[in-house]
PDB file of C-alpha atoms in Angstrom:
ATOM      1  CA  ASP H   1     106.284 122.054  72.390  1.00 90.00           C
ATOM      2  CA  ILE H   2     105.483 121.508  68.583  1.00 95.00           C
ATOM      3  CA  GLN H   3     102.451 123.524  67.466  1.00 96.00           C
ATOM      4  CA  MET H   4     100.284 121.740  64.654  1.00 97.00           C
ATOM      5  CA  THR H   5      98.004 124.776  62.743  1.00 97.00           C
ATOM      6  CA  GLN H   6      95.240 122.868  60.678  1.00 97.00           C
ATOM      7  CA  SER H   7      93.248 124.239  58.067  1.00 95.00           C
ATOM      8  CA  PRO H   8      90.752 125.200  57.054  1.00 97.00           C
ATOM      9  CA  ALA H   9      88.523 125.183  60.372  1.00 96.00           C
ATOM     10  CA  SER H  10      85.709 124.175  58.325  1.00 96.00           C
ATOM     11  CA  LEU H  11      84.765 122.887  54.845  1.00 95.00           C
ATOM     12  CA  SER H  12      81.709 122.218  52.566  1.00 97.00           C
ATOM     13  CA  ALA H  13      81.956 120.186  49.661  1.00 97.00           C
ATOM     14  CA  SER H  14      79.681 118.277  47.448  1.00 97.00           C
ATOM     15  CA  LEU H  15      79.229 114.913  47.051  1.00 97.00           C
ATOM     16  CA  GLY H  16      81.505 113.336  44.629  1.00 97.00           C
ATOM     17  CA  GLU H  17      84.264 115.877  45.349  1.00 97.00           C
ATOM     18  CA  THR H  18      87.865 115.870  46.376  1.00 97.00           C
ATOM     19  CA  VAL H  19      88.744 117.651  49.495  1.00 98.00           C
ATOM     20  CA  THR H  20      92.095 118.420  51.129  1.00 98.00           C
ATOM     21  CA  ILE H  21      92.691 119.235  54.694  1.00 98.00           C
ATOM     22  CA  GLU H  22      96.239 120.516  55.595  1.00 98.00           C
ATOM     23  CA  CYS H  23      98.377 120.702  58.807  1.00 98.00           C
ATOM     24  CA  ARG H  24     101.519 122.438  59.420  1.00 98.00           C
ATOM     25  CA  ALA H  25     103.952 121.657  62.140  1.00 98.00           C
ATOM     26  CA  SER H  26     106.175 124.190  63.859  1.00 97.00           C
ATOM     27  CA  GLU H  27     109.022 122.461  63.119  1.00 97.00           C
ATOM     28  CA  ASP H  28     109.917 119.240  61.181  1.00 97.00           C
ATOM     29  CA  ILE H  29     108.243 116.197  62.418  1.00 97.00           C
ATOM     30  CA  TYR H  30     109.670 113.627  60.173  1.00 97.00           C
ATOM     31  CA  ASN H  31     106.486 112.141  59.057  1.00 97.00           C
ATOM     32  CA  GLY H  32     105.429 111.431  62.744  1.00 97.00           C
ATOM     33  CA  LEU H  33     101.702 112.163  62.016  1.00 98.00           C
ATOM     34  CA  ALA H  34      98.314 110.582  62.207  1.00 98.00           C
ATOM     35  CA  TRP H  35      94.873 111.776  60.813  1.00 98.00           C
ATOM     36  CA  TYR H  36      91.610 110.884  62.608  1.00 98.00           C
ATOM     37  CA  GLN H  37      88.139 110.995  61.771  1.00 98.00           C
ATOM     38  CA  GLN H  38      85.418 111.915  64.516  1.00 97.00           C
ATOM     39  CA  LYS H  39      81.768 111.629  63.690  1.00 95.00           C
ATOM     40  CA  PRO H  40      79.272 113.586  65.704  1.00 92.00           C
ATOM     41  CA  GLY H  41      78.952 112.189  69.267  1.00 91.00           C
ATOM     42  CA  LYS H  42      81.513 109.531  68.709  1.00 95.00           C
ATOM     43  CA  SER H  43      85.190 108.905  69.480  1.00 96.00           C
ATOM     44  CA  PRO H  44      87.713 109.734  66.951  1.00 97.00           C
ATOM     45  CA  GLN H  45      88.881 106.755  64.633  1.00 97.00           C
ATOM     46  CA  LEU H  46      92.298 106.407  63.181  1.00 97.00           C
ATOM     47  CA  LEU H  47      92.639 106.902  59.361  1.00 98.00           C
ATOM     48  CA  ILE H  48      96.243 107.612  58.704  1.00 98.00           C
ATOM     49  CA  TYR H  49      99.590 106.955  60.467  1.00 97.00           C
ATOM     50  CA  ASN H  50     103.357 107.654  59.526  1.00 96.00           C
ATOM     51  CA  ALA H  51     101.854 110.614  57.428  1.00 97.00           C
ATOM     52  CA  ASN H  52     100.747 108.116  54.415  1.00 98.00           C
ATOM     53  CA  SER H  53     100.012 104.640  55.814  1.00 97.00           C
ATOM     54  CA  LEU H  54      96.396 103.788  55.595  1.00 98.00           C
ATOM     55  CA  HIS H  55      94.902 102.221  58.765  1.00 96.00           C
ATOM     56  CA  THR H  56      93.121  98.726  58.358  1.00 95.00           C
ATOM     57  CA  GLY H  57      89.845  98.965  57.175  1.00 96.00           C
ATOM     58  CA  VAL H  58      89.978 102.475  56.204  1.00 97.00           C
ATOM     59  CA  PRO H  59      88.644 103.311  52.446  1.00 97.00           C
ATOM     60  CA  SER H  60      91.203 104.031  49.896  1.00 97.00           C
ATOM     61  CA  ARG H  61      89.275 106.972  48.998  1.00 97.00           C
ATOM     62  CA  PHE H  62      91.241 108.595  51.991  1.00 98.00           C
ATOM     63  CA  SER H  63      95.114 109.221  51.518  1.00 98.00           C
ATOM     64  CA  GLY H  64      97.890 110.966  53.297  1.00 98.00           C
ATOM     65  CA  SER H  65     100.778 112.695  52.103  1.00 98.00           C
ATOM     66  CA  GLY H  66     103.438 115.517  53.026  1.00 98.00           C
ATOM     67  CA  SER H  67     106.812 115.750  54.502  1.00 97.00           C
ATOM     68  CA  GLY H  68     108.929 118.113  56.657  1.00 97.00           C
ATOM     69  CA  THR H  69     106.280 120.412  58.138  1.00 98.00           C
ATOM     70  CA  GLN H  70     103.617 120.241  55.779  1.00 98.00           C
ATOM     71  CA  TYR H  71     101.183 117.440  55.591  1.00 98.00           C
ATOM     72  CA  SER H  72      97.733 116.926  53.948  1.00 98.00           C
ATOM     73  CA  LEU H  73      94.628 114.217  54.325  1.00 98.00           C
ATOM     74  CA  LYS H  74      92.984 114.028  50.922  1.00 98.00           C
ATOM     75  CA  ILE H  75      89.305 112.348  50.545  1.00 98.00           C
ATOM     76  CA  ASN H  76      88.263 111.590  46.888  1.00 97.00           C
ATOM     77  CA  SER H  77      84.931 110.999  45.800  1.00 96.00           C
ATOM     78  CA  LEU H  78      83.500 112.423  48.866  1.00 97.00           C
ATOM     79  CA  GLN H  79      80.565 110.645  50.593  1.00 97.00           C
ATOM     80  CA  SER H  80      77.546 111.388  52.977  1.00 96.00           C
ATOM     81  CA  GLU H  81      79.050 109.218  55.612  1.00 96.00           C
ATOM     82  CA  ASP H  82      82.268 111.287  55.650  1.00 97.00           C
ATOM     83  CA  VAL H  83      80.556 114.129  57.315  1.00 96.00           C
ATOM     84  CA  ALA H  84      82.781 114.403  60.390  1.00 96.00           C
ATOM     85  CA  SER H  85      85.687 116.531  61.924  1.00 96.00           C
ATOM     86  CA  TYR H  86      89.134 115.707  61.244  1.00 98.00           C
ATOM     87  CA  PHE H  87      92.219 115.923  63.394  1.00 97.00           C
ATOM     88  CA  CYS H  88      95.986 115.602  62.762  1.00 98.00           C
ATOM     89  CA  GLN H  89      98.224 114.534  65.509  1.00 98.00           C
ATOM     90  CA  GLN H  90     102.087 114.700  65.532  1.00 97.00           C
ATOM     91  CA  TYR H  91     103.994 112.147  67.659  1.00 96.00           C
ATOM     92  CA  TYR H  92     107.775 113.117  66.628  1.00 95.00           C
ATOM     93  CA  ASN H  93     108.137 115.078  69.611  1.00 92.00           C
ATOM     94  CA  TYR H  94     105.802 114.177  72.575  1.00 91.00           C
ATOM     95  CA  LEU H  95     102.246 114.391  71.105  1.00 94.00           C
ATOM     96  CA  THR H  96      99.982 117.225  70.070  1.00 96.00           C
ATOM     97  CA  PHE H  97      97.019 117.466  68.276  1.00 97.00           C
ATOM     98  CA  GLY H  98      95.640 120.158  65.189  1.00 97.00           C
ATOM     99  CA  SER H  99      92.499 122.073  65.891  1.00 96.00           C
ATOM    100  CA  GLY H 100      90.154 120.005  63.665  1.00 96.00           C
ATOM    101  CA  THR H 101      88.582 120.620  60.312  1.00 97.00           C
ATOM    102  CA  LYS H 102      84.617 120.387  60.437  1.00 96.00           C
ATOM    103  CA  LEU H 103      83.807 118.974  57.068  1.00 97.00           C
ATOM    104  CA  GLU H 104      80.122 119.155  55.633  1.00 96.00           C
ATOM    105  CA  ILE H 105      78.152 118.368  52.611  1.00 95.00           C
ATOM    106  CA  LYS H 106      77.102 121.049  50.617  1.00 93.00           C
TER     107      LYS H 106
ATOM    108  CA  GLN Q   1      87.125  92.310  68.886  1.00 94.00           C
ATOM    109  CA  VAL Q   2      88.971  95.176  70.651  1.00 96.00           C
ATOM    110  CA  GLN Q   3      87.067  97.164  72.678  1.00 97.00           C
ATOM    111  CA  LEU Q   4      87.941  99.943  75.232  1.00 98.00           C
ATOM    112  CA  GLN Q   5      84.807 100.483  77.601  1.00 98.00           C
ATOM    113  CA  GLN Q   6      84.557 103.332  79.624  1.00 98.00           C
ATOM    114  CA  SER Q   7      82.471 104.247  82.711  1.00 96.00           C
ATOM    115  CA  GLY Q   8      79.627 106.463  82.540  1.00 97.00           C
ATOM    116  CA  ALA Q   9      79.155 110.329  82.754  1.00 97.00           C
ATOM    117  CA  GLU Q  10      79.983 112.055  85.982  1.00 97.00           C
ATOM    118  CA  LEU Q  11      78.474 115.081  87.405  1.00 97.00           C
ATOM    119  CA  ALA Q  12      80.920 116.640  90.105  1.00 97.00           C
ATOM    120  CA  LYS Q  13      81.051 119.941  92.493  1.00 97.00           C
ATOM    121  CA  PRO Q  14      84.107 121.890  92.312  1.00 97.00           C
ATOM    122  CA  GLY Q  15      86.975 120.887  94.579  1.00 97.00           C
ATOM    123  CA  SER Q  16      85.698 117.082  94.351  1.00 98.00           C
ATOM    124  CA  SER Q  17      87.819 114.214  92.448  1.00 98.00           C
ATOM    125  CA  VAL Q  18      86.382 111.637  90.135  1.00 98.00           C
ATOM    126  CA  LYS Q  19      87.829 108.455  88.846  1.00 98.00           C
ATOM    127  CA  ILE Q  20      86.813 107.147  85.663  1.00 98.00           C
ATOM    128  CA  SER Q  21      87.789 103.664  84.237  1.00 98.00           C
ATOM    129  CA  CYS Q  22      88.552 101.923  80.828  1.00 98.00           C
ATOM    130  CA  LYS Q  23      88.049  98.182  80.643  1.00 98.00           C
ATOM    131  CA  ALA Q  24      89.899  96.725  77.786  1.00 98.00           C
ATOM    132  CA  SER Q  25      88.939  93.572  75.884  1.00 98.00           C
ATOM    133  CA  GLY Q  26      89.717  91.724  72.888  1.00 97.00           C
ATOM    134  CA  TYR Q  27      93.529  92.006  72.882  1.00 97.00           C
ATOM    135  CA  THR Q  28      96.438  91.453  75.181  1.00 97.00           C
ATOM    136  CA  PHE Q  29      96.193  94.232  77.672  1.00 97.00           C
ATOM    137  CA  THR Q  30      99.825  94.476  78.714  1.00 96.00           C
ATOM    138  CA  SER Q  31     100.773  94.922  75.075  1.00 95.00           C
ATOM    139  CA  TYR Q  32      99.571  98.212  74.465  1.00 96.00           C
ATOM    140  CA  TYR Q  33     100.182 101.407  76.540  1.00 97.00           C
ATOM    141  CA  ILE Q  34      96.924 103.267  77.581  1.00 98.00           C
ATOM    142  CA  SER Q  35      96.486 107.032  77.272  1.00 98.00           C
ATOM    143  CA  TRP Q  36      94.160 109.637  78.222  1.00 98.00           C
ATOM    144  CA  ILE Q  37      92.887 112.719  76.066  1.00 98.00           C
ATOM    145  CA  LYS Q  38      90.662 115.530  77.005  1.00 98.00           C
ATOM    146  CA  GLN Q  39      88.330 117.342  74.473  1.00 97.00           C
ATOM    147  CA  THR Q  40      86.759 120.477  74.797  1.00 94.00           C
ATOM    148  CA  THR Q  41      84.985 122.462  72.304  1.00 83.00           C
ATOM    149  CA  GLY Q  42      87.381 125.445  73.238  1.00 77.00           C
ATOM    150  CA  GLN Q  43      90.571 123.658  73.590  1.00 77.00           C
ATOM    151  CA  GLY Q  44      90.108 120.725  71.078  1.00 90.00           C
ATOM    152  CA  LEU Q  45      92.165 117.441  72.062  1.00 96.00           C
ATOM    153  CA  GLU Q  46      94.989 117.481  74.680  1.00 95.00           C
ATOM    154  CA  TYR Q  47      97.125 114.696  75.661  1.00 96.00           C
ATOM    155  CA  ILE Q  48      97.041 114.076  79.459  1.00 97.00           C
ATOM    156  CA  GLY Q  49      99.324 111.104  79.477  1.00 97.00           C
ATOM    157  CA  TYR Q  50      99.918 107.458  79.484  1.00 97.00           C
ATOM    158  CA  ILE Q  51     100.407 104.493  81.748  1.00 97.00           C
ATOM    159  CA  ASN Q  52     102.329 101.308  80.822  1.00 96.00           C
ATOM    160  CA  THR Q  53      99.909  98.725  81.580  1.00 97.00           C
ATOM    161  CA  GLY Q  54     102.576  96.206  82.489  1.00 94.00           C
ATOM    162  CA  SER Q  55     104.755  98.111  84.762  1.00 95.00           C
ATOM    163  CA  GLY Q  56     102.430 100.711  85.849  1.00 96.00           C
ATOM    164  CA  GLY Q  57     104.650 103.356  84.904  1.00 96.00           C
ATOM    165  CA  THR Q  58     103.437 106.747  83.979  1.00 97.00           C
ATOM    166  CA  ASN Q  59     103.960 109.676  82.096  1.00 96.00           C
ATOM    167  CA  TYR Q  60     102.075 112.847  82.201  1.00 97.00           C
ATOM    168  CA  ASN Q  61     101.735 115.978  79.931  1.00 95.00           C
ATOM    169  CA  GLU Q  62     103.220 118.914  82.242  1.00 95.00           C
ATOM    170  CA  LYS Q  63      99.849 120.791  81.967  1.00 95.00           C
ATOM    171  CA  PHE Q  64      98.075 118.026  83.945  1.00 97.00           C
ATOM    172  CA  LYS Q  65     100.750 116.809  86.416  1.00 97.00           C
ATOM    173  CA  GLY Q  66      99.024 117.274  89.801  1.00 96.00           C
ATOM    174  CA  LYS Q  67      95.437 117.099  88.267  1.00 98.00           C
ATOM    175  CA  ALA Q  68      95.431 113.386  86.932  1.00 98.00           C
ATOM    176  CA  THR Q  69      96.494 110.197  88.362  1.00 98.00           C
ATOM    177  CA  LEU Q  70      96.683 107.283  86.150  1.00 98.00           C
ATOM    178  CA  THR Q  71      96.575 103.699  87.534  1.00 98.00           C
ATOM    179  CA  VAL Q  72      96.175 100.249  86.113  1.00 98.00           C
ATOM    180  CA  ASP Q  73      94.406  96.768  87.596  1.00 97.00           C
ATOM    181  CA  LYS Q  74      96.281  94.262  85.259  1.00 96.00           C
ATOM    182  CA  SER Q  75      93.885  91.650  86.705  1.00 96.00           C
ATOM    183  CA  SER Q  76      90.729  93.230  85.316  1.00 97.00           C
ATOM    184  CA  SER Q  77      92.677  94.547  82.449  1.00 98.00           C
ATOM    185  CA  THR Q  78      91.211  98.106  83.655  1.00 98.00           C
ATOM    186  CA  ALA Q  79      93.063 101.426  83.416  1.00 98.00           C
ATOM    187  CA  PHE Q  80      92.060 104.211  85.732  1.00 98.00           C
ATOM    188  CA  MET Q  81      92.285 108.222  85.694  1.00 98.00           C
ATOM    189  CA  GLN Q  82      91.488 110.166  88.811  1.00 98.00           C
ATOM    190  CA  LEU Q  83      90.944 113.851  88.293  1.00 98.00           C
ATOM    191  CA  SER Q  84      91.210 115.989  91.522  1.00 98.00           C
ATOM    192  CA  SER Q  85      90.584 119.599  92.760  1.00 97.00           C
ATOM    193  CA  LEU Q  86      88.026 119.892  90.149  1.00 98.00           C
ATOM    194  CA  THR Q  87      87.266 123.012  88.402  1.00 97.00           C
ATOM    195  CA  PRO Q  88      84.759 124.312  85.743  1.00 96.00           C
ATOM    196  CA  ASP Q  89      87.982 124.270  83.304  1.00 95.00           C
ATOM    197  CA  ASP Q  90      87.918 120.492  83.883  1.00 97.00           C
ATOM    198  CA  SER Q  91      84.526 120.004  82.298  1.00 97.00           C
ATOM    199  CA  ALA Q  92      85.097 117.929  78.991  1.00 97.00           C
ATOM    200  CA  VAL Q  93      84.662 114.571  77.371  1.00 97.00           C
ATOM    201  CA  TYR Q  94      87.837 112.380  78.493  1.00 98.00           C
ATOM    202  CA  TYR Q  95      88.978 109.468  76.490  1.00 98.00           C
ATOM    203  CA  CYS Q  96      91.354 106.403  76.782  1.00 98.00           C
ATOM    204  CA  ALA Q  97      93.216 105.110  73.677  1.00 98.00           C
ATOM    205  CA  ARG Q  98      95.698 102.277  73.498  1.00 97.00           C
ATOM    206  CA  TRP Q  99      99.210 102.519  71.531  1.00 93.00           C
ATOM    207  CA  PRO Q 100     101.165  99.553  71.089  1.00 87.00           C
ATOM    208  CA  ILE Q 101     104.433  99.290  73.458  1.00 86.00           C
ATOM    209  CA  TYR Q 102     107.920 100.290  72.065  1.00 81.00           C
ATOM    210  CA  TYR Q 103     105.795 101.771  68.908  1.00 86.00           C
ATOM    211  CA  TYR Q 104     104.705 105.220  67.677  1.00 88.00           C
ATOM    212  CA  PRO Q 105     102.201 106.952  69.863  1.00 90.00           C
ATOM    213  CA  TYR Q 106      99.498 107.151  67.624  1.00 95.00           C
ATOM    214  CA  PHE Q 107      96.047 105.733  68.735  1.00 96.00           C
ATOM    215  CA  ASP Q 108      94.331 102.722  66.784  1.00 95.00           C
ATOM    216  CA  TYR Q 109      91.414 102.271  69.237  1.00 97.00           C
ATOM    217  CA  TRP Q 110      89.570 104.679  71.386  1.00 98.00           C
ATOM    218  CA  GLY Q 111      86.917 104.251  74.090  1.00 98.00           C
ATOM    219  CA  GLN Q 112      83.531 106.067  73.620  1.00 98.00           C
ATOM    220  CA  GLY Q 113      84.366 108.697  76.104  1.00 97.00           C
ATOM    221  CA  VAL Q 114      83.248 109.830  79.421  1.00 98.00           C
ATOM    222  CA  MET Q 115      81.768 113.101  79.891  1.00 97.00           C
ATOM    223  CA  VAL Q 116      82.569 114.988  83.225  1.00 98.00           C
ATOM    224  CA  THR Q 117      80.544 117.968  83.994  1.00 97.00           C
ATOM    225  CA  VAL Q 118      81.884 120.219  87.073  1.00 97.00           C
ATOM    226  CA  SER Q 119      79.244 122.336  88.414  1.00 96.00           C
ATOM    227  CA  SER Q 120      77.931 123.693  92.067  1.00 93.00           C
TER     228      SER Q 120
END
């Protein structure tokens, strides 16, 4: 099974800052990666698919990048509504999720 | 609009079974697989498996074989997951989510989740 190592586990940042969350796969996943946002008490929402494609309706301050085994989610100009947990998911070889990053406002 | 409406919270005793539902609306039901995902604080998100809503064919994560049984009722656009021989480790929030048939398995819509609590 492909293991997804997500970092950091938690993150505190100020409004307007840029934050980056990373996922490392145990082997090459050839851009088969999605990112989700989960607000407290809600279900996950798709942000990014195919490593760098923005899902319909997602604000452009969210972006995804990476290749091979290393991928990242960047949030520009952090807003209060971005307080959430973020998960990566690989789908190149079956399907596994990262352990999540909890983002808070400083 | 696309909706996946799941059934309500369940409280079950160890050794029993529960069957939770996921009713789809706002799109062509048989154009998407329905997957099920388990979420716990300790284990995070775990993929359980999926059902082909057209054929009824299923695929399970090895870990959940024998634990979860996925079925579908096309006439009502509803997918079901039965969890059997429940133990406290099955206590979790269970989500259904869809992905387009013949495409990559990422999930663009999720149900609201069902909390299953297993306790004597």
